[in-house]
CSV table of C-alpha atoms and ligand atoms in Angstrom, one decimal:
chain,number,residue,atom,x,y,z
A,1,UNK,CA,8.5,46.2,44.4
A,2,UNK,CA,12.0,47.1,45.4
A,3,UNK,CA,14.7,47.1,48.0
A,4,UNK,CA,16.0,50.5,47.6
A,5,UNK,CA,14.4,53.2,49.6
A,6,UNK,CA,14.6,56.9,48.5
A,7,UNK,CA,13.0,59.1,51.1
A,8,UNK,CA,9.9,60.0,49.3
A,9,UNK,CA,9.2,56.5,47.4
A,10,UNK,CA,8.8,52.9,48.5
A,11,UNK,CA,7.8,51.1,45.4
A,12,UNK,CA,6.8,47.9,47.1
A,13,UNK,CA,4.3,49.7,49.2
A,14,UNK,CA,2.6,52.4,47.0
A,15,UNK,CA,0.2,54.3,49.0
A,16,UNK,CA,-3.0,54.1,47.0
A,17,UNK,CA,-4.5,57.2,48.5
A,18,UNK,CA,-1.7,59.1,46.6
A,19,UNK,CA,-1.9,57.2,43.4
A,20,UNK,CA,-0.1,57.3,40.0
A,21,UNK,CA,-0.5,61.0,39.4
A,22,UNK,CA,2.7,61.3,41.6
A,23,UNK,CA,5.0,59.6,39.2
A,24,UNK,CA,8.3,58.0,39.9
A,25,UNK,CA,10.5,60.6,41.6
A,26,UNK,CA,13.8,59.3,40.3
A,27,UNK,CA,16.4,61.4,38.7
A,28,UNK,CA,17.9,60.2,35.4
A,29,UNK,CA,16.9,56.5,36.0
A,30,UNK,CA,18.5,53.7,33.8
A,31,UNK,CA,15.6,51.4,32.8
A,32,UNK,CA,16.1,47.6,32.0
A,33,UNK,CA,13.1,46.3,30.3
A,34,UNK,CA,12.6,42.6,30.2
A,35,UNK,CA,15.4,41.7,32.8
A,36,UNK,CA,14.7,37.9,32.7
A,37,UNK,CA,16.7,36.5,35.7
A,38,UNK,CA,18.1,39.9,36.6
A,39,UNK,CA,21.9,39.3,36.4
A,40,UNK,CA,22.4,42.2,34.1
A,41,UNK,CA,20.1,44.6,36.1
A,42,UNK,CA,22.5,43.8,39.1
A,43,UNK,CA,25.5,44.5,37.1
A,44,UNK,CA,23.9,47.8,35.8
A,45,UNK,CA,23.2,48.7,39.4
A,46,UNK,CA,26.9,48.0,40.4
A,47,UNK,CA,28.4,49.8,37.4
A,48,UNK,CA,26.2,52.9,38.0
A,49,UNK,CA,25.9,53.3,41.8
A,50,UNK,CA,24.9,56.8,41.8
A,51,UNK,CA,21.8,56.2,39.3
A,52,UNK,CA,18.7,54.6,40.1
A,53,UNK,CA,18.4,51.4,38.0
A,54,UNK,CA,14.7,50.3,37.4
A,55,UNK,CA,14.2,46.6,36.2
A,56,UNK,CA,10.8,46.0,34.5
A,57,UNK,CA,9.5,42.6,33.6
A,58,UNK,CA,6.1,40.9,33.8
A,59,UNK,CA,7.4,37.4,34.5
A,60,UNK,CA,6.7,36.7,38.3
A,61,UNK,CA,9.6,34.2,38.9
A,62,UNK,CA,12.2,36.5,37.5
A,63,UNK,CA,10.7,39.3,39.5
A,64,UNK,CA,11.1,37.4,42.5
A,65,UNK,CA,14.6,36.3,41.8
A,66,UNK,CA,15.7,39.8,41.1
A,67,UNK,CA,14.3,41.0,44.3
A,68,UNK,CA,16.2,38.3,46.2
A,69,UNK,CA,19.6,39.1,44.3
A,70,UNK,CA,18.9,42.8,45.0
A,71,UNK,CA,18.5,42.1,48.8
A,72,UNK,CA,21.4,39.6,48.9
A,73,UNK,CA,23.7,42.2,47.3
A,74,UNK,CA,22.5,45.0,49.6
A,75,UNK,CA,21.9,47.2,46.5
A,76,UNK,CA,20.1,50.5,47.2
A,77,UNK,CA,19.8,51.8,43.7
A,78,UNK,CA,17.9,48.9,42.3
A,79,UNK,CA,14.1,49.0,42.0
A,80,UNK,CA,12.0,46.2,40.6
A,81,UNK,CA,8.7,46.5,38.8
A,82,UNK,CA,6.4,43.6,38.0
A,83,UNK,CA,4.7,45.3,35.1
A,84,UNK,CA,4.3,45.3,31.4
A,85,UNK,CA,6.6,47.6,29.8
A,86,UNK,CA,4.2,49.5,27.6
A,87,UNK,CA,2.4,50.5,30.8
A,88,UNK,CA,5.5,51.3,32.8
A,89,UNK,CA,6.9,53.5,30.1
A,90,UNK,CA,3.7,55.3,29.2
A,91,UNK,CA,2.2,55.8,32.6
A,92,UNK,CA,5.2,55.7,35.1
A,93,UNK,CA,7.9,57.7,33.6
A,94,UNK,CA,7.9,61.5,33.1
A,95,UNK,CA,8.9,63.1,29.8
A,96,UNK,CA,12.6,63.6,29.6
A,97,UNK,CA,13.2,61.6,32.7
A,98,UNK,CA,15.1,58.5,31.6
A,99,UNK,CA,18.9,58.4,31.0
A,100,UNK,CA,18.8,55.0,29.2
A,101,UNK,CA,16.7,52.0,28.4
A,102,UNK,CA,18.2,48.5,27.9
A,103,UNK,CA,16.5,45.8,25.9
A,104,UNK,CA,18.5,42.6,25.9
A,105,UNK,CA,17.3,39.7,23.8
A,106,UNK,CA,13.6,40.7,24.0
A,107,UNK,CA,11.1,38.0,23.0
A,108,UNK,CA,11.3,37.7,19.3
A,109,UNK,CA,7.8,36.4,18.6
A,110,UNK,CA,8.6,34.6,15.4
A,111,UNK,CA,4.9,33.8,14.2
A,112,UNK,CA,3.5,36.3,11.6
A,113,UNK,CA,0.2,36.3,13.6
A,114,UNK,CA,2.1,37.6,16.7
A,115,UNK,CA,4.1,40.1,14.9
A,116,UNK,CA,1.1,41.6,13.3
A,117,UNK,CA,-0.6,41.6,16.6
A,118,UNK,CA,2.0,44.0,17.6
A,119,UNK,CA,3.6,41.7,20.3
A,120,UNK,CA,7.1,42.6,19.5
A,121,UNK,CA,7.9,45.2,21.9
A,122,UNK,CA,10.1,47.6,19.7
A,123,UNK,CA,7.7,48.9,17.4
A,124,UNK,CA,7.2,52.5,16.1
A,125,UNK,CA,4.6,53.7,18.5
A,126,UNK,CA,6.6,52.4,21.5
A,127,UNK,CA,9.8,53.9,20.1
A,128,UNK,CA,8.0,57.2,20.1
A,129,UNK,CA,7.2,56.8,23.8
A,130,UNK,CA,10.9,56.0,24.5
A,131,UNK,CA,11.8,59.1,22.8
A,132,UNK,CA,9.4,61.0,24.9
A,133,UNK,CA,10.5,59.6,28.2
A,134,UNK,CA,14.3,60.1,27.4
A,135,UNK,CA,16.3,63.1,28.2
A,136,UNK,CA,18.0,64.7,25.5
A,137,UNK,CA,21.1,62.5,24.3
A,138,UNK,CA,19.4,59.6,26.4
A,139,UNK,CA,20.1,56.2,24.9
A,140,UNK,CA,18.3,53.1,23.9
A,141,UNK,CA,20.4,49.9,23.9
A,142,UNK,CA,19.1,46.9,22.1
A,143,UNK,CA,20.5,43.5,21.3
A,144,UNK,CA,19.2,40.5,19.8
A,145,UNK,CA,20.5,37.2,18.3
A,146,UNK,CA,17.5,37.2,15.8
A,147,UNK,CA,18.2,38.9,12.5
A,148,UNK,CA,14.8,39.1,11.6
A,149,UNK,CA,13.8,41.0,14.7
A,150,UNK,CA,16.8,43.3,14.2
A,151,UNK,CA,15.8,44.2,10.7
A,152,UNK,CA,12.3,44.6,11.9
A,153,UNK,CA,13.4,47.1,14.5
A,154,UNK,CA,15.4,49.0,12.0
A,155,UNK,CA,12.4,49.5,9.8
A,156,UNK,CA,10.5,50.6,12.7
A,157,UNK,CA,13.2,53.2,13.7
A,158,UNK,CA,13.1,54.6,10.2
A,159,UNK,CA,9.2,55.2,10.6
A,160,UNK,CA,9.8,57.5,13.5
A,161,UNK,CA,11.9,59.9,11.4
A,162,UNK,CA,14.6,62.0,13.1
A,163,UNK,CA,13.9,61.1,16.8
A,164,UNK,CA,17.0,59.1,17.1
A,165,UNK,CA,20.7,59.0,15.9
A,166,UNK,CA,21.4,55.4,14.9
A,167,UNK,CA,24.6,53.4,15.7
A,168,UNK,CA,25.5,49.8,15.4
A,169,UNK,CA,28.1,49.4,18.3
A,170,UNK,CA,27.5,50.3,21.8
A,171,UNK,CA,29.7,52.8,23.8
A,172,UNK,CA,30.5,50.5,26.5
A,173,UNK,CA,31.0,46.7,27.0
A,174,UNK,CA,27.7,45.5,28.2
A,175,UNK,CA,28.0,42.4,30.3
A,176,UNK,CA,26.5,39.3,28.8
A,177,UNK,CA,23.1,38.2,29.8
A,178,UNK,CA,21.9,34.7,30.5
A,179,UNK,CA,20.0,34.5,27.3
A,180,UNK,CA,23.2,35.9,25.5
A,181,UNK,CA,25.3,33.1,26.9
A,182,UNK,CA,23.0,30.5,25.6
A,183,UNK,CA,22.8,32.2,22.2
A,184,UNK,CA,26.6,32.4,21.9
A,185,UNK,CA,27.0,28.7,22.9
A,186,UNK,CA,24.4,27.8,20.1
A,187,UNK,CA,26.5,29.7,17.6
A,188,UNK,CA,24.2,32.8,17.3
A,189,UNK,CA,25.8,36.3,17.7
A,190,UNK,CA,24.4,39.5,18.9
A,191,UNK,CA,23.1,42.2,16.6
A,192,UNK,CA,23.5,45.6,18.3
A,193,UNK,CA,21.6,48.8,18.0
A,194,UNK,CA,22.1,52.2,19.9
A,195,UNK,CA,19.6,54.9,19.6
A,196,UNK,CA,20.6,58.3,20.9
A,197,UNK,CA,17.7,60.6,21.4
A,198,UNK,CA,17.8,63.7,19.1
A,199,UNK,CA,14.2,65.1,19.5
A,200,UNK,CA,10.9,64.6,21.2
A,201,UNK,CA,7.8,63.3,19.4
A,202,UNK,CA,4.7,65.4,19.4
A,203,UNK,CA,3.0,63.0,22.0
A,204,UNK,CA,1.1,64.0,25.0
A,205,UNK,CA,2.1,62.3,28.2
A,206,UNK,CA,-0.7,59.9,29.1
A,207,UNK,CA,-3.4,60.9,31.6
A,208,UNK,CA,-3.5,58.5,34.5
A,209,UNK,CA,-6.9,57.5,35.7
A,210,UNK,CA,-7.1,57.6,39.4
A,211,UNK,CA,-7.8,54.4,41.1
A,212,UNK,CA,-11.4,54.0,42.1
A,213,UNK,CA,-12.6,53.4,45.7
A,214,UNK,CA,-16.2,52.3,46.1
A,215,UNK,CA,-18.2,52.7,49.5
A,216,UNK,CA,-20.4,50.0,50.7
A,217,UNK,CA,-22.5,49.8,53.9
A,218,UNK,CA,-22.0,46.0,54.8
A,219,UNK,CA,-20.5,43.0,53.2
A,220,UNK,CA,-20.0,39.2,53.2
A,221,UNK,CA,-16.6,38.1,52.4
A,222,UNK,CA,-17.6,34.5,51.8
A,223,UNK,CA,-19.2,35.4,48.4
A,224,UNK,CA,-15.9,35.9,47.0
A,225,UNK,CA,-14.7,32.3,46.6
A,226,UNK,CA,-11.4,31.5,45.3
A,227,UNK,CA,-11.5,30.9,41.4
A,228,UNK,CA,-14.4,33.2,41.0
A,229,UNK,CA,-14.0,34.8,37.5
A,230,UNK,CA,-15.6,37.9,36.1
A,231,UNK,CA,-15.3,38.8,32.4
A,232,UNK,CA,-16.5,41.7,30.2
A,233,UNK,CA,-15.9,40.3,26.8
A,234,UNK,CA,-16.8,43.4,25.1
A,235,UNK,CA,-14.2,45.5,26.6
A,236,UNK,CA,-11.6,42.6,27.1
A,237,UNK,CA,-11.7,42.8,30.9
A,238,UNK,CA,-10.9,39.9,33.1
A,239,UNK,CA,-10.8,39.3,36.9
A,240,UNK,CA,-10.3,36.3,39.0
A,241,UNK,CA,-10.4,36.1,42.8
A,242,UNK,CA,-7.3,34.1,44.0
A,243,UNK,CA,-8.0,34.1,47.8
A,244,UNK,CA,-9.5,36.2,50.7
A,245,UNK,CA,-7.9,37.1,53.9
A,246,UNK,CA,-9.5,38.3,57.0
A,247,UNK,CA,-7.5,40.8,59.0
A,248,UNK,CA,-7.5,43.3,61.7
A,249,UNK,CA,-9.5,46.3,60.7
A,250,UNK,CA,-9.2,45.4,57.0
A,251,UNK,CA,-9.9,42.3,55.0
A,252,UNK,CA,-8.0,41.6,51.8
A,253,UNK,CA,-9.0,40.1,48.4
A,254,UNK,CA,-6.0,38.7,46.4
A,255,UNK,CA,-7.0,39.0,42.6
A,256,UNK,CA,-5.8,39.1,39.0
A,257,UNK,CA,-7.1,41.8,36.8
A,258,UNK,CA,-6.4,42.5,33.2
A,259,UNK,CA,-7.1,44.0,29.8
A,260,UNK,CA,-5.7,44.0,26.4
A,261,UNK,CA,-3.4,41.1,27.2
A,262,UNK,CA,-2.0,42.9,30.3
A,263,UNK,CA,-2.7,41.5,33.7
A,264,UNK,CA,-1.7,42.5,37.2
A,265,UNK,CA,-1.8,40.9,40.6
A,266,UNK,CA,-3.5,43.2,43.1
A,267,UNK,CA,-4.6,43.1,46.6
A,268,UNK,CA,-7.9,44.8,47.2
A,269,UNK,CA,-8.8,46.0,50.7
A,270,UNK,CA,-12.1,46.4,52.4
A,271,UNK,CA,-11.4,49.1,54.9
A,272,UNK,CA,-13.6,50.2,57.7
A,273,UNK,CA,-14.7,53.7,57.8
A,274,UNK,CA,-16.9,56.0,60.1
A,275,UNK,CA,-20.1,55.1,58.3
A,276,UNK,CA,-19.4,51.7,56.7
A,277,UNK,CA,-16.6,50.3,54.4
A,278,UNK,CA,-14.5,51.4,51.4
A,279,UNK,CA,-13.3,48.9,48.9
A,280,UNK,CA,-9.9,50.0,47.1
A,281,UNK,CA,-6.8,48.5,45.8
A,282,UNK,CA,-4.2,48.0,48.5
A,283,UNK,CA,-1.1,47.3,46.5
A,284,UNK,CA,0.5,49.1,43.7
A,285,UNK,CA,-1.8,49.1,40.7
A,286,UNK,CA,-1.6,50.7,37.3
A,287,UNK,CA,-4.8,52.7,37.0
A,288,UNK,CA,-5.9,51.1,33.9
A,289,UNK,CA,-9.8,51.0,33.5
A,290,UNK,CA,-10.0,47.3,34.2
A,291,UNK,CA,-9.0,48.0,37.9
A,292,UNK,CA,-12.0,50.4,38.4
A,293,UNK,CA,-14.2,48.0,36.7
A,294,UNK,CA,-13.0,45.2,39.1
A,295,UNK,CA,-13.4,47.2,42.1
A,296,UNK,CA,-16.9,48.1,41.3
A,297,UNK,CA,-17.8,44.6,40.7
A,298,UNK,CA,-16.2,43.4,43.8
A,299,UNK,CA,-18.1,46.0,45.9
A,300,UNK,CA,-21.4,44.8,44.3
A,301,UNK,CA,-20.8,41.2,44.9
A,302,UNK,CA,-19.7,41.9,48.5
A,303,UNK,CA,-22.7,43.9,49.2
A,304,UNK,CA,-24.8,40.9,47.9
A,305,UNK,CA,-26.0,42.7,44.8
A,306,UNK,CA,-25.4,39.7,42.6
A,307,UNK,CA,-23.6,39.5,39.4
A,308,UNK,CA,-21.1,42.0,38.1
A,309,UNK,CA,-22.4,45.1,36.5
A,310,UNK,CA,-20.4,47.7,34.8
A,311,UNK,CA,-20.6,51.5,34.3
A,312,UNK,CA,-22.8,53.1,31.6
A,313,UNK,CA,-25.5,50.6,31.9
A,314,UNK,CA,-23.4,47.8,30.2
A,315,UNK,CA,-24.4,44.5,31.1
A,316,UNK,CA,-21.7,42.4,29.4
A,317,UNK,CA,-20.1,41.0,32.5
A,318,UNK,CA,-20.5,37.4,33.2
A,319,UNK,CA,-19.7,35.4,36.2
A,320,UNK,CA,-18.3,32.0,35.5
A,321,UNK,CA,-16.5,29.7,37.9
A,322,UNK,CA,-13.0,28.8,36.8
A,323,UNK,CA,-13.4,25.1,36.9
B,1,LIG,C1,14.1,36.4,26.0
B,1,LIG,S1,13.8,36.8,27.7
B,1,LIG,C2,15.4,37.7,27.7
B,1,LIG,C3,15.9,37.9,29.4
B,1,LIG,C4,17.1,38.7,29.6
B,1,LIG,N1,17.0,40.0,29.1
B,1,LIG,C5,18.3,37.9,29.0
B,1,LIG,O1,18.8,38.5,28.0
B,1,LIG,O2,18.7,37.0,29.6
B,1,LIG,C6,12.8,38.3,27.5
B,1,LIG,C7,12.3,38.8,28.8
B,1,LIG,O3,11.4,40.0,28.5
B,1,LIG,C8,10.2,39.8,29.2
B,1,LIG,N2,9.2,40.5,28.6
B,1,LIG,C9,8.6,40.2,27.3
B,1,LIG,N3,7.8,41.3,27.0
B,1,LIG,C10,7.6,42.1,28.1
B,1,LIG,C11,6.8,43.2,28.4
B,1,LIG,N4,5.9,43.5,27.5
B,1,LIG,N5,6.9,43.8,29.5
B,1,LIG,C12,7.8,43.3,30.3
B,1,LIG,N6,8.7,42.2,30.2
B,1,LIG,C13,8.4,41.6,29.1
B,1,LIG,C14,9.8,38.4,29.5
B,1,LIG,O4,9.1,38.2,30.6
B,1,LIG,C15,11.3,37.8,29.5
B,1,LIG,O5,11.7,37.9,30.9
């Protein structure tokens, strides 16, 4: 979603007939990951008016707040993405595309269990992705008030060898963020790390799976009652029907779909064609496998073919009411 409109791209209305293979056509974007309430993103957009500024966060209220700020300020170079940062960086950015990444006070995840599970964002594999997607000399700005997280990131940086030159001061005075103000008030100071890209890692850019569209001959929308859930525990897929909408020429199913701890909010359309209907994601979607899985299952249910089934004959899906 976004309020700037370059001629070739309107993030809030991604055309799913031309899905993710056509990646973001931004030149030298500046990316802020985990923008929270978005104040810093707005400052970035004002300070660098000639650059596209892309804000990425998976927290819906923050995303809404930033979209409003962006519209109120009339900013044309600010784009807001309601996505997990891992997927954004790996799937949507091209190699050597980004000018800079900003990480302001990312979630520290204090529990050992969470750290071991890789919940901290700035880990060696992710740093490699950042290096791949940064142009030469591109920068990563990281600040945190948690010394333990800072030390952890330094260790992770060591693991990626010579990809970055490391500095402990920024090269410009970054405006404070909401979280920074709170930390300072409570007596915690920022620890700063500036990484400057020196080399690209030997990583292949991720292949993007095209979003699947499924043909059906007839359907009954009423079978998709709100709260209906499908799960594939073996593969960790999950989907929930939020609501259905009847429209002119197209009916919509509002859903949540997820895999591996990431979920997205998607509208799936049921479009009339010459010889029947086609079920396909309507809004912007990351072509992760769970989306195809969901579309296939929705199509099956809509056609009255009963419980969710999955590809390759797997029958691990279960259909359970939410409450
Ligand atoms: C502690 S808050 C800091 C917010 C803001 N940067 C500030 O300094 O005020 C961390 C933010 O990162 C976001 N976040 C955490 N993990 C994320 C991920 N994997 N992808 C996208 N956003 C993430 C959270 O939703 C939250 O808004």
